[in-house]
mmCIF file with all atom_site columns, C-alpha atoms in Angstrom:
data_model
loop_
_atom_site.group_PDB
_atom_site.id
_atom_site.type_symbol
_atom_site.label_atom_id
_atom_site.label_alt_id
_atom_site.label_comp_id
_atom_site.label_asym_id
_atom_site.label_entity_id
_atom_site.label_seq_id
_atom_site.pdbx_PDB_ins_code
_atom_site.Cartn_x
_atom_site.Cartn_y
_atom_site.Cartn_z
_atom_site.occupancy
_atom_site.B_iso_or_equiv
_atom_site.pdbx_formal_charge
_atom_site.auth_seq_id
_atom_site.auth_comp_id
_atom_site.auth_asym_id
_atom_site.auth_atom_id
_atom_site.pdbx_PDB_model_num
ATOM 1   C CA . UNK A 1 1   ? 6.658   35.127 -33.176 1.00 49.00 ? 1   UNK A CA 1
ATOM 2   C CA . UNK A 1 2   ? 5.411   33.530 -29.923 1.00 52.00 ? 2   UNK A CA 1
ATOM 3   C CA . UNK A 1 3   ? 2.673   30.669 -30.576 1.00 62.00 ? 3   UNK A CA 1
ATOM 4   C CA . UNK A 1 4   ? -0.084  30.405 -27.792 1.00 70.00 ? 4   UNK A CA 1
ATOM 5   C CA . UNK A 1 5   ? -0.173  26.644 -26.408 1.00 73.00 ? 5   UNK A CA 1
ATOM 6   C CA . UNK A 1 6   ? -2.944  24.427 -27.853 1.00 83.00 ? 6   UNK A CA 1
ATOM 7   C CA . UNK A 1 7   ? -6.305  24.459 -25.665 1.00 89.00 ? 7   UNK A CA 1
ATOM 8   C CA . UNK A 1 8   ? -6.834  21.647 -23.065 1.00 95.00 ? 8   UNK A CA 1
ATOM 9   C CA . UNK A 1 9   ? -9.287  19.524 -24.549 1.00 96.00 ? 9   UNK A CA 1
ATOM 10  C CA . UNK A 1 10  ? -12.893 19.165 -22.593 1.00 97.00 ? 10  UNK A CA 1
ATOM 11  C CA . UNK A 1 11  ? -15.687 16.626 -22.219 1.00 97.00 ? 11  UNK A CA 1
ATOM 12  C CA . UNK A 1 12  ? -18.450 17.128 -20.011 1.00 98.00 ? 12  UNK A CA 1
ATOM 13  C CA . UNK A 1 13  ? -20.535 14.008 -18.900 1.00 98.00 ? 13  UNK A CA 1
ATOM 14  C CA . UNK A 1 14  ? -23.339 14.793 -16.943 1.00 97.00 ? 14  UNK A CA 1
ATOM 15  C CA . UNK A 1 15  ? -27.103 13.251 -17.760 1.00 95.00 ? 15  UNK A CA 1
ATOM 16  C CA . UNK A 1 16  ? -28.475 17.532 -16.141 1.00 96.00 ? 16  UNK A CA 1
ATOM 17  C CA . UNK A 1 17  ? -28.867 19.679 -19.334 1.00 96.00 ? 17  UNK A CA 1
ATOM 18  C CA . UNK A 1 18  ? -28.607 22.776 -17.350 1.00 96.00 ? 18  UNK A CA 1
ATOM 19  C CA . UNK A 1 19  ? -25.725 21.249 -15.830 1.00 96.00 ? 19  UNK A CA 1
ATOM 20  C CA . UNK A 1 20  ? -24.295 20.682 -18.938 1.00 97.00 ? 20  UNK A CA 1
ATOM 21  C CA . UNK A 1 21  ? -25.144 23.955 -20.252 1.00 97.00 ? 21  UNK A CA 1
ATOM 22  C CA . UNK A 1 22  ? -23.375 25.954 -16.803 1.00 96.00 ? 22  UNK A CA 1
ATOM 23  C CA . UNK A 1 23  ? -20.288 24.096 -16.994 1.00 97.00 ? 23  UNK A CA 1
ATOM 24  C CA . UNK A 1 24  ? -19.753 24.953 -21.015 1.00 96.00 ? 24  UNK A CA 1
ATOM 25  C CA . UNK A 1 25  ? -20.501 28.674 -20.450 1.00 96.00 ? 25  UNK A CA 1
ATOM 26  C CA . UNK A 1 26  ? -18.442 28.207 -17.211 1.00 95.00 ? 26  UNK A CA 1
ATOM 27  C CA . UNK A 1 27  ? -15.316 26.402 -19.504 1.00 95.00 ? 27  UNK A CA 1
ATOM 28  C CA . UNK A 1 28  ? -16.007 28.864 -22.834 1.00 91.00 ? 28  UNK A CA 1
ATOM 29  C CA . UNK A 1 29  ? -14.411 31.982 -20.296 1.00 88.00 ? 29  UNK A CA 1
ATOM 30  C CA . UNK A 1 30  ? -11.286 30.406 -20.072 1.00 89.00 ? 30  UNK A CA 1
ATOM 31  C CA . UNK A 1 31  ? -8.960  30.290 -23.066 1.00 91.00 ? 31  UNK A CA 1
ATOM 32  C CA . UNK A 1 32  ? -6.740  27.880 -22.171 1.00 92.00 ? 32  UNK A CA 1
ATOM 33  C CA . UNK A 1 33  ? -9.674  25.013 -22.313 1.00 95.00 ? 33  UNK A CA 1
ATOM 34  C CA . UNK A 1 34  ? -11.919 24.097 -25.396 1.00 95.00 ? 34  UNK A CA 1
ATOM 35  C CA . UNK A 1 35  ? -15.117 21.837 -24.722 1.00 96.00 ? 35  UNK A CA 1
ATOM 36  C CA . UNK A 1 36  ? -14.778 19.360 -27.453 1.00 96.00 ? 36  UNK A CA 1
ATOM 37  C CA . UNK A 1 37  ? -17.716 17.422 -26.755 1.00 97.00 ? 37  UNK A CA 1
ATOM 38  C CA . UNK A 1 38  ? -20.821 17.147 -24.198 1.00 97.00 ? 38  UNK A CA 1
ATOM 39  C CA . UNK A 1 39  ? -22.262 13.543 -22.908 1.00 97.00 ? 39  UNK A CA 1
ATOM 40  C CA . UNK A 1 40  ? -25.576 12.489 -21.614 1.00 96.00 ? 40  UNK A CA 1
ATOM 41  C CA . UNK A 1 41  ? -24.942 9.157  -20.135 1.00 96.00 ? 41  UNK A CA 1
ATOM 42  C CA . UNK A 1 42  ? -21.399 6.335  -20.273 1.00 96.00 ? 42  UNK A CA 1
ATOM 43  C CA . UNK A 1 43  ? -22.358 5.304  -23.403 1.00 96.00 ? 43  UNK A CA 1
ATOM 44  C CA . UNK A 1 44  ? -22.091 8.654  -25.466 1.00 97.00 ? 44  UNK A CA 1
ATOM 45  C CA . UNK A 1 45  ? -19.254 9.481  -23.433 1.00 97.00 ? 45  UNK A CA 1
ATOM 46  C CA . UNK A 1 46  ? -17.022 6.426  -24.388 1.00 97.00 ? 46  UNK A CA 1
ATOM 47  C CA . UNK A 1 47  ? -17.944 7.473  -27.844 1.00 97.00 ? 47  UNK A CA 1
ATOM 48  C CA . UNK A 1 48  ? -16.655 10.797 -27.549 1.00 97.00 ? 48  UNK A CA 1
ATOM 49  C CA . UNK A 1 49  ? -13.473 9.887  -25.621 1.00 96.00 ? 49  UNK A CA 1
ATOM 50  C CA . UNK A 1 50  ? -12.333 7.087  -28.198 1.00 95.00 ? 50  UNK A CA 1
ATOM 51  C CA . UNK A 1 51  ? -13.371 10.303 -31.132 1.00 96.00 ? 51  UNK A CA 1
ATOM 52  C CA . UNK A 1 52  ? -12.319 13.318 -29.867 1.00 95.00 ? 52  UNK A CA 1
ATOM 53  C CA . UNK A 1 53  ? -9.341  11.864 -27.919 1.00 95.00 ? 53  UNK A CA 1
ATOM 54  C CA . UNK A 1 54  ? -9.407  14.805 -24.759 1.00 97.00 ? 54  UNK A CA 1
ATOM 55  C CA . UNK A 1 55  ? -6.981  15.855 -22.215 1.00 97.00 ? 55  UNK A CA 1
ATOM 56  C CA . UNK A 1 56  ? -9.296  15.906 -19.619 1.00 97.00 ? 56  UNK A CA 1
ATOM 57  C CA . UNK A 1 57  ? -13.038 14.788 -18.649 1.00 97.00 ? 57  UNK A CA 1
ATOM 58  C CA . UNK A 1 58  ? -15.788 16.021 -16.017 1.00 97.00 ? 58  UNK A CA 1
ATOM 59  C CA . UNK A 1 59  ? -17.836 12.619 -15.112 1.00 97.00 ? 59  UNK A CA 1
ATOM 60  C CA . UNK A 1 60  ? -20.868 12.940 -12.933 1.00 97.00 ? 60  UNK A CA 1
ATOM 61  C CA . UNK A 1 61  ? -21.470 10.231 -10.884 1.00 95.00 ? 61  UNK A CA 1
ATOM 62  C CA . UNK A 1 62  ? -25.126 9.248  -10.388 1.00 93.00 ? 62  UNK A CA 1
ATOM 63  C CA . UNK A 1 63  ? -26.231 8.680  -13.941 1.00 93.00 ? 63  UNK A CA 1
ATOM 64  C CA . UNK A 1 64  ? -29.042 6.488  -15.345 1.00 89.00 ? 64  UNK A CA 1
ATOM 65  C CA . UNK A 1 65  ? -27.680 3.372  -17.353 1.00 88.00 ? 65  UNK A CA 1
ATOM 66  C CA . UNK A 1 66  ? -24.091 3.359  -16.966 1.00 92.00 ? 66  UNK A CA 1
ATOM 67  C CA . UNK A 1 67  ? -22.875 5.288  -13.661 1.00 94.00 ? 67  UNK A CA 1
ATOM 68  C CA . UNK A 1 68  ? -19.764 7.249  -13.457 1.00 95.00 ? 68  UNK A CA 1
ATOM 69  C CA . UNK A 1 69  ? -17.911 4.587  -11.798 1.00 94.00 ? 69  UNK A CA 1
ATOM 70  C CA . UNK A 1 70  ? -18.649 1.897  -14.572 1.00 95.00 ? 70  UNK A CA 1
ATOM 71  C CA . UNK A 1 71  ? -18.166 5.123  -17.354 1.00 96.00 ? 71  UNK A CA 1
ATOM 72  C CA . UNK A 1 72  ? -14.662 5.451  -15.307 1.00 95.00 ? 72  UNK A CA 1
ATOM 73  C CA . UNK A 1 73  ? -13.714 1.297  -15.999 1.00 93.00 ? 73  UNK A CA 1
ATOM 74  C CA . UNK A 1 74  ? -14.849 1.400  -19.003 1.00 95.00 ? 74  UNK A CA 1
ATOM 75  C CA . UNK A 1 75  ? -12.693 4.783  -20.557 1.00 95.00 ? 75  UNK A CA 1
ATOM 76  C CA . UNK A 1 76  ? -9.940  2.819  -18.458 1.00 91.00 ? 76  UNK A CA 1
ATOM 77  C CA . UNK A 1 77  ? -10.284 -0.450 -20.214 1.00 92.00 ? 77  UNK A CA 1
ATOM 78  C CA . UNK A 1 78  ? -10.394 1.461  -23.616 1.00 91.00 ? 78  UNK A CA 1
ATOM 79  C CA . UNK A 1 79  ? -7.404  2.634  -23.013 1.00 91.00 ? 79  UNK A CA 1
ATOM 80  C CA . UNK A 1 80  ? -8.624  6.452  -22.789 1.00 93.00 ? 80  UNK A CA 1
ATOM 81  C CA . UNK A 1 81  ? -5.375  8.663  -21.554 1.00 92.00 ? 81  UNK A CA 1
ATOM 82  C CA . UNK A 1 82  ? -7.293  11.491 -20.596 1.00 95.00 ? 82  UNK A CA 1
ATOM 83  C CA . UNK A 1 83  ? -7.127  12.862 -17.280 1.00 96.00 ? 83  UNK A CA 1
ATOM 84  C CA . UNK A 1 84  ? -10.928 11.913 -15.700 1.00 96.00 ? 84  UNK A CA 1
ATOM 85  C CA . UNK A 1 85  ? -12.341 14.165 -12.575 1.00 97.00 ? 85  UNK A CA 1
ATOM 86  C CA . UNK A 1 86  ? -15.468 13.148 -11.096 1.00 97.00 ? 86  UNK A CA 1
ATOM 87  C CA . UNK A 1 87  ? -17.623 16.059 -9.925  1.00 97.00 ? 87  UNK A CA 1
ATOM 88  C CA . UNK A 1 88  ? -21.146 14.993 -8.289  1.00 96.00 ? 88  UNK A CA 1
ATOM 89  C CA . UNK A 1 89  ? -23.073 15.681 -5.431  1.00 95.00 ? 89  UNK A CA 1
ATOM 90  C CA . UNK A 1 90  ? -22.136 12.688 -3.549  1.00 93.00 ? 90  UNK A CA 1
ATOM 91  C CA . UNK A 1 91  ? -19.633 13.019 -0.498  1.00 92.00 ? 91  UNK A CA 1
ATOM 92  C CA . UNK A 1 92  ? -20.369 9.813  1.045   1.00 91.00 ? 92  UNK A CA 1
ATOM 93  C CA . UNK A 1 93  ? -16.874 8.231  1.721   1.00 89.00 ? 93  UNK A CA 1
ATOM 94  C CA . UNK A 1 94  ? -17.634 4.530  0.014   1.00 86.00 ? 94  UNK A CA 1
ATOM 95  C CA . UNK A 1 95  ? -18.199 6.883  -3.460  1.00 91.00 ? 95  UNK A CA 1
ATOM 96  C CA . UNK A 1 96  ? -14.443 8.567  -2.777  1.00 91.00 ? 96  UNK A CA 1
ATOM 97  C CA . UNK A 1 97  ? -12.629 5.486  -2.129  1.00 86.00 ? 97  UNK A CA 1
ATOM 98  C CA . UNK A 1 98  ? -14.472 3.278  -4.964  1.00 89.00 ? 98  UNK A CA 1
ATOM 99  C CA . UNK A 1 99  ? -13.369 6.148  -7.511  1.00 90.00 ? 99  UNK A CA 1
ATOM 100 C CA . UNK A 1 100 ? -10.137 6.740  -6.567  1.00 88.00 ? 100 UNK A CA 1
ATOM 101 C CA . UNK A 1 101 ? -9.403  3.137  -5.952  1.00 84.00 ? 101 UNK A CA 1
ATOM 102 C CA . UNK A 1 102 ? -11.329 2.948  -9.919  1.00 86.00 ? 102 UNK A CA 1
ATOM 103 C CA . UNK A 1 103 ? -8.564  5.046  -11.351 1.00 86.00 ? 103 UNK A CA 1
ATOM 104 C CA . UNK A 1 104 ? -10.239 8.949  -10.789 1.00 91.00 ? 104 UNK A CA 1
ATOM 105 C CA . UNK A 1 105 ? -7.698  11.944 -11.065 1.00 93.00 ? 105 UNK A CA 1
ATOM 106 C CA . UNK A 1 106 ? -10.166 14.085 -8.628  1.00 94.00 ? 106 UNK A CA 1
ATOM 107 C CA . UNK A 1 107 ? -13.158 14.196 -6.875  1.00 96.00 ? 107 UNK A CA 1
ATOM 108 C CA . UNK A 1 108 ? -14.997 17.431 -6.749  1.00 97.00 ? 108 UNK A CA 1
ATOM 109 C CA . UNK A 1 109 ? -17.982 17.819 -5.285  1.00 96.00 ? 109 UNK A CA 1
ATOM 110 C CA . UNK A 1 110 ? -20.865 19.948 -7.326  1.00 95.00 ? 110 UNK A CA 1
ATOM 111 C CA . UNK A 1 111 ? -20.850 23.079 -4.328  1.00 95.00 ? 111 UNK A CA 1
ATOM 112 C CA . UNK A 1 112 ? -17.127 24.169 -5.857  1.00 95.00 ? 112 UNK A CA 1
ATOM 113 C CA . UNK A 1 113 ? -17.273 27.526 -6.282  1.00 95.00 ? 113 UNK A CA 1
ATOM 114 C CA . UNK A 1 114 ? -16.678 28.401 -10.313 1.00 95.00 ? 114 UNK A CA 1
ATOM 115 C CA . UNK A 1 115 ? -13.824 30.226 -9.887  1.00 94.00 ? 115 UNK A CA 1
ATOM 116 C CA . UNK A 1 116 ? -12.250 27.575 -7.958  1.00 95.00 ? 116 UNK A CA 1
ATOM 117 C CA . UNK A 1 117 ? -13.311 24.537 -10.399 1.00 96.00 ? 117 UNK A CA 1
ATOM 118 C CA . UNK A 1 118 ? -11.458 26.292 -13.110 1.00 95.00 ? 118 UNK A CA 1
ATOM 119 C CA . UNK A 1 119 ? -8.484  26.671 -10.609 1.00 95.00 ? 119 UNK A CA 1
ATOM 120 C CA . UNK A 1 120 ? -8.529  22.911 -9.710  1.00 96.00 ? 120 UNK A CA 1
ATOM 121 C CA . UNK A 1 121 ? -9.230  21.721 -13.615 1.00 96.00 ? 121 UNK A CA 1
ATOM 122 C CA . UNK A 1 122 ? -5.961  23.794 -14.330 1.00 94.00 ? 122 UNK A CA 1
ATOM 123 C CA . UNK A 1 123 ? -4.188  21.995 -11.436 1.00 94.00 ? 123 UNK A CA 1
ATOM 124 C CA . UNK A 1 124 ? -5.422  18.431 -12.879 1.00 95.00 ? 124 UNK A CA 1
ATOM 125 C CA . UNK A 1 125 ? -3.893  19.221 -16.107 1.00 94.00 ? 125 UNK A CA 1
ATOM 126 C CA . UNK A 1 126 ? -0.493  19.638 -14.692 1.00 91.00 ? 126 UNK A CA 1
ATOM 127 C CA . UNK A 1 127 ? -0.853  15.701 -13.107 1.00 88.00 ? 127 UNK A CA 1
ATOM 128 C CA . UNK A 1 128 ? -1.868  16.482 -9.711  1.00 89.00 ? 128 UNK A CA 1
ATOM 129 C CA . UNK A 1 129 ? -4.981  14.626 -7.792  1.00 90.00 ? 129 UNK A CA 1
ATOM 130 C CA . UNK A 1 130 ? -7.561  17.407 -7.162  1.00 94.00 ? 130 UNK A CA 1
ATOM 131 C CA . UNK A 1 131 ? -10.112 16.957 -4.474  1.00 94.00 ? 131 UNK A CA 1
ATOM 132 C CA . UNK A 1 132 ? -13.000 19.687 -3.223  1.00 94.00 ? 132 UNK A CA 1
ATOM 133 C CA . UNK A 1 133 ? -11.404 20.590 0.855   1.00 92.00 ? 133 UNK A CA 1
ATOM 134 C CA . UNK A 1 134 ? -14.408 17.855 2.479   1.00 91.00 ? 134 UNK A CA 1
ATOM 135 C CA . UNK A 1 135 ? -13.116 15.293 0.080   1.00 92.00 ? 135 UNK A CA 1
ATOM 136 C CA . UNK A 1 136 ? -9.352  16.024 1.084   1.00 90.00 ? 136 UNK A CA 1
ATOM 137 C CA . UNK A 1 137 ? -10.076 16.319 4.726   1.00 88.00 ? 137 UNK A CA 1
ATOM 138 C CA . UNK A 1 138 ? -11.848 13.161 4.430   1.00 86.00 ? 138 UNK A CA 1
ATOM 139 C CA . UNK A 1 139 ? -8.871  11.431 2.922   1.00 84.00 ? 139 UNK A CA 1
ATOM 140 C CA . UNK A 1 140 ? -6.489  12.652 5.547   1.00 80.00 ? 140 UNK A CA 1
ATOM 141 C CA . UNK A 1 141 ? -8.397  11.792 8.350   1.00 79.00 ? 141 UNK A CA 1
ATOM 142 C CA . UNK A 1 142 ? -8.869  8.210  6.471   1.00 79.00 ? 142 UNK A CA 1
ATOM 143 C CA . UNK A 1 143 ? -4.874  7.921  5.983   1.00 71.00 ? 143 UNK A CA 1
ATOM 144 C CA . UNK A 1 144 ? -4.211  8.618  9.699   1.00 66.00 ? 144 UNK A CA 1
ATOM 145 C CA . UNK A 1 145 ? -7.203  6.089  11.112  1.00 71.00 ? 145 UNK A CA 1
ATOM 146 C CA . UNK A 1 146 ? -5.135  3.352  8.545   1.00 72.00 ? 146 UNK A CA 1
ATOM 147 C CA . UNK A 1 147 ? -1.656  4.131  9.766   1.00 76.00 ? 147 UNK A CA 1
ATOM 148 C CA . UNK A 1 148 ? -1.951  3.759  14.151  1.00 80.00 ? 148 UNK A CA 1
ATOM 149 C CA . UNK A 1 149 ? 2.153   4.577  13.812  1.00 87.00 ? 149 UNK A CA 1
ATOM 150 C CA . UNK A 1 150 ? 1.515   7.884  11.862  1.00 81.00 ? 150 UNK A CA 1
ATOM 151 C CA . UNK A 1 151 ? 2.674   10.386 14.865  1.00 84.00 ? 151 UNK A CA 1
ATOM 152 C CA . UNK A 1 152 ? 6.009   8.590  15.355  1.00 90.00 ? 152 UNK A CA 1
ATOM 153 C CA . UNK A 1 153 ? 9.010   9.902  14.673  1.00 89.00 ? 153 UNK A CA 1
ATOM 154 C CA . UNK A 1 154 ? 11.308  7.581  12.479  1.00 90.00 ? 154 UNK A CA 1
ATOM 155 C CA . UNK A 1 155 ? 13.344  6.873  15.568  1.00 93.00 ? 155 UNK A CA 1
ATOM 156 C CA . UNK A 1 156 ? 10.233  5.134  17.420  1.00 94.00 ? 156 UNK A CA 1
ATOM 157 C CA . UNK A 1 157 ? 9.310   3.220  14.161  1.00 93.00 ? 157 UNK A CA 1
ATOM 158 C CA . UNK A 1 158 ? 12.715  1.885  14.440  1.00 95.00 ? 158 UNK A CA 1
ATOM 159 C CA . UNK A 1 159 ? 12.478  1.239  18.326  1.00 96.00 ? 159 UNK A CA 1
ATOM 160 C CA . UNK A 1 160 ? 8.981   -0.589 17.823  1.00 96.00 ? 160 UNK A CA 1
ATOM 161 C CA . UNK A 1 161 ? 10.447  -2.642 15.565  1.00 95.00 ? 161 UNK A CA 1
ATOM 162 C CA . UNK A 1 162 ? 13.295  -4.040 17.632  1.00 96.00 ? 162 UNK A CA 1
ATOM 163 C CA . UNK A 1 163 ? 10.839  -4.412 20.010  1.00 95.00 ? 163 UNK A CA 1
ATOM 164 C CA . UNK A 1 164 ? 8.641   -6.309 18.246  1.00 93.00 ? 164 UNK A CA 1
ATOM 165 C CA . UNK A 1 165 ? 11.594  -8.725 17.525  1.00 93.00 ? 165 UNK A CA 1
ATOM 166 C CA . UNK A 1 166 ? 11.925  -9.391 21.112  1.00 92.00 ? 166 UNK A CA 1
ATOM 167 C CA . UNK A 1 167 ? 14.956  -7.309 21.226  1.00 94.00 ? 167 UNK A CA 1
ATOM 168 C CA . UNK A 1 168 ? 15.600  -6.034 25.025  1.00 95.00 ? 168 UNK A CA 1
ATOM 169 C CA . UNK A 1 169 ? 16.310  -1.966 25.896  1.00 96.00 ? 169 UNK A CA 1
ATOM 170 C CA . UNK A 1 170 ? 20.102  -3.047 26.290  1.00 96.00 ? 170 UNK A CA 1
ATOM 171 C CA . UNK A 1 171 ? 20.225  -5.194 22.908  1.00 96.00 ? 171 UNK A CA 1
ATOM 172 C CA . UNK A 1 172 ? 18.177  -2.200 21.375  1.00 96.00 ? 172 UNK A CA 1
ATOM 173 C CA . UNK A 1 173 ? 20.861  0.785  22.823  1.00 96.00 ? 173 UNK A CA 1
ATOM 174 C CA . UNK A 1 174 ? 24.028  -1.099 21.473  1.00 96.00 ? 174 UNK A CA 1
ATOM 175 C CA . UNK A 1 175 ? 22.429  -1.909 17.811  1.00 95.00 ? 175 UNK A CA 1
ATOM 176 C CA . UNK A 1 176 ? 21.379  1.658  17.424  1.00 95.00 ? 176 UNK A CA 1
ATOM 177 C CA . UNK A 1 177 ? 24.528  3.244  19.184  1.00 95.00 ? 177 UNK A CA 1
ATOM 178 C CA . UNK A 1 178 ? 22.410  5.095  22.415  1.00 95.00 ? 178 UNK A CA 1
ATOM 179 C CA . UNK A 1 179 ? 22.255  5.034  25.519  1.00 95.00 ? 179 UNK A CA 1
ATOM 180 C CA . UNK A 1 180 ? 19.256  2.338  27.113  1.00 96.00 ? 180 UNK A CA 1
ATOM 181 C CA . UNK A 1 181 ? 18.333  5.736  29.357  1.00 96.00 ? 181 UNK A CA 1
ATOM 182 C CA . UNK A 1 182 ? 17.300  6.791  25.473  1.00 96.00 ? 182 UNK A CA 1
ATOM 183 C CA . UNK A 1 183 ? 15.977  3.857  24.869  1.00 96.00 ? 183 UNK A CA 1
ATOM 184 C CA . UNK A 1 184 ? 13.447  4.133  27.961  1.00 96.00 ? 184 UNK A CA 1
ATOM 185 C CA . UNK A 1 185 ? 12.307  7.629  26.908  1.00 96.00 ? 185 UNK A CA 1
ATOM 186 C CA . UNK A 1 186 ? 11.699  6.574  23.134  1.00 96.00 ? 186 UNK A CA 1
ATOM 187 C CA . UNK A 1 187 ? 9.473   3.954  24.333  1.00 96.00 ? 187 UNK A CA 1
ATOM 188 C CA . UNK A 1 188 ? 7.585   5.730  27.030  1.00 95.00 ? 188 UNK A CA 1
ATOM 189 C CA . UNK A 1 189 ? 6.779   8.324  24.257  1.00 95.00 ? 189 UNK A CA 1
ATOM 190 C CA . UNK A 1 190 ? 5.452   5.686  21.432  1.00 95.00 ? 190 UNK A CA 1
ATOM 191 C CA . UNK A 1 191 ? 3.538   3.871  23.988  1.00 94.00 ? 191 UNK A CA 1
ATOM 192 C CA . UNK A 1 192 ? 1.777   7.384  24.847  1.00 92.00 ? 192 UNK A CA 1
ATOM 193 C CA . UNK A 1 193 ? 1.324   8.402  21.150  1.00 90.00 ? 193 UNK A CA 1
ATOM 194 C CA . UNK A 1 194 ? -0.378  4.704  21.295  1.00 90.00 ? 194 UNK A CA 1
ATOM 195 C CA . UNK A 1 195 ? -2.308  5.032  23.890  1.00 86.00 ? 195 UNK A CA 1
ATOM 196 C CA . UNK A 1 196 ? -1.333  1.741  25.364  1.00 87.00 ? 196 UNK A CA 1
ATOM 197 C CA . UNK A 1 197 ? 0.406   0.474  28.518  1.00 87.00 ? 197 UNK A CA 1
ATOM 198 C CA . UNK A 1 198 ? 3.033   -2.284 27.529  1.00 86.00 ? 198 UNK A CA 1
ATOM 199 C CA . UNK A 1 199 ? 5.724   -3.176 25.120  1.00 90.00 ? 199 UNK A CA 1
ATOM 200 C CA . UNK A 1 200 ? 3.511   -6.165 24.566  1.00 86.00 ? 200 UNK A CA 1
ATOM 201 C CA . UNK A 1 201 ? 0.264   -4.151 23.343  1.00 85.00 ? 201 UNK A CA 1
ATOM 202 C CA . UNK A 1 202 ? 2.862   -2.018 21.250  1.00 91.00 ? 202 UNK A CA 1
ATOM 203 C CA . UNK A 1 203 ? 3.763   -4.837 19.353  1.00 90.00 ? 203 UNK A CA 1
ATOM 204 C CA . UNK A 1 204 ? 0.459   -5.821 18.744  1.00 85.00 ? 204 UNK A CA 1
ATOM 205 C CA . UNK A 1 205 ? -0.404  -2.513 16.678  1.00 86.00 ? 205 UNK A CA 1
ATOM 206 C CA . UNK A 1 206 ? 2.998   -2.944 14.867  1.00 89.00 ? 206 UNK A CA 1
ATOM 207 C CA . UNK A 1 207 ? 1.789   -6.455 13.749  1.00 86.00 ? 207 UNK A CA 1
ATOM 208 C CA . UNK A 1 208 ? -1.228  -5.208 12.524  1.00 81.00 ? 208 UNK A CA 1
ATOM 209 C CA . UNK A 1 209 ? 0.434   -2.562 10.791  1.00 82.00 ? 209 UNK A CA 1
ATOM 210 C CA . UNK A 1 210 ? 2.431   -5.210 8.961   1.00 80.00 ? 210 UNK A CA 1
ATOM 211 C CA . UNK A 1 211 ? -0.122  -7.158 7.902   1.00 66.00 ? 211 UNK A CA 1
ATOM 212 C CA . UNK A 1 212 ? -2.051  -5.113 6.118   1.00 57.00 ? 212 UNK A CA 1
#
């Protein structure tokens, strides 16, 4: 006789009744989840999360007392295991990197659509990072302003990096077994990709890149 898997465990946090309220009526039409307990404000929820013990928990942000970042520490500090998801209003980029940075699993923002919250809750209880599309567009245009050597290929990382040594095209063809024509026409592409005019400037970005 086949056994149905326990329910994901559920606790809302989210100082809106009516919030409160849609998400539970939203959460009670899927069977795989069962709300186990509804918060207010931090305080109740670090009650209910050291109690009830969930697998997952929906954390508003902007809260009176203790906000959904401090909420976040503070589960963390607790030792809380459950997977947390922040879902507010706020898209403002500082708000997405503090949280994530704080520990978040996800970051949805409050416009989701229902059927795709339930969709993304179901894809943070099998480990993965869930963010609303803004919120992941954000992040990926973030990652690529961080990285200036994102667009090359693993053969111009390599190049930059002799370069950087002070290795010349010749001393840069024998160690990686090419021709210095090759060489030229590796470099002439990474300093396009760039967007700079000398080995010099190059070397400069790859610097940075190391310092960080």
């Amino acid at each position: 006789m086949m056994h149905n898997p326990p329910a994901h465990r559920i606790v809302i946090v989210d100082d809106h009744p009516l919030m409160r309220r849609g998400l539970s009526q939203l959460l009670e039409l899927e069977p795989d989840f069962e709300l186990v307990g509804e918060a207010s404000n931090g305080y109740q929820a670090l009650d209910i999360a050291l109690e009830q013990a969930p697998d997952l928990i929906l954390l508003d942000l902007n809260m009176k007392g203790l906000s959904g970042l401090d909420t976040l520490r503070a589960l963390r500090e607790q030792g809380c295991q459950a997977i947390v998801v922040i879902l507010t209003v706020s898209d403002n980029p500082n708000d997405i990197r503090t949280l994530i940075k704080a520990g978040a699993d996800g970051y949805l923002l409050k416009d989701t659509e229902p059927e795709q919250l339930l969709v993304l809750l179901q894809e943070a209880l099998t480990g993965q990072q869930v963010f609303s599309e803004q919120v992941r567009q954000y992040l990926a245009d973030s990652a690529q302003e961080n990285d200036p050597l994102q667009d090359l290929t693993s053969r111009e990382r390599e190049i930059l990096h002799l370069v950087a040594q002070g290795k010349r095209n010749k001393d840069i063809a024998v160690l990686l077994f090419i021709s210095e024509a090759t060489v030229k026409v590796h470099i002439k592409s990474l300093l396009k990709k760039l967007n700079v005019g000398s080995r010099t400037a190059a070397t400069v970005i790859y610097l940075q890149t190391q310092d960080k």
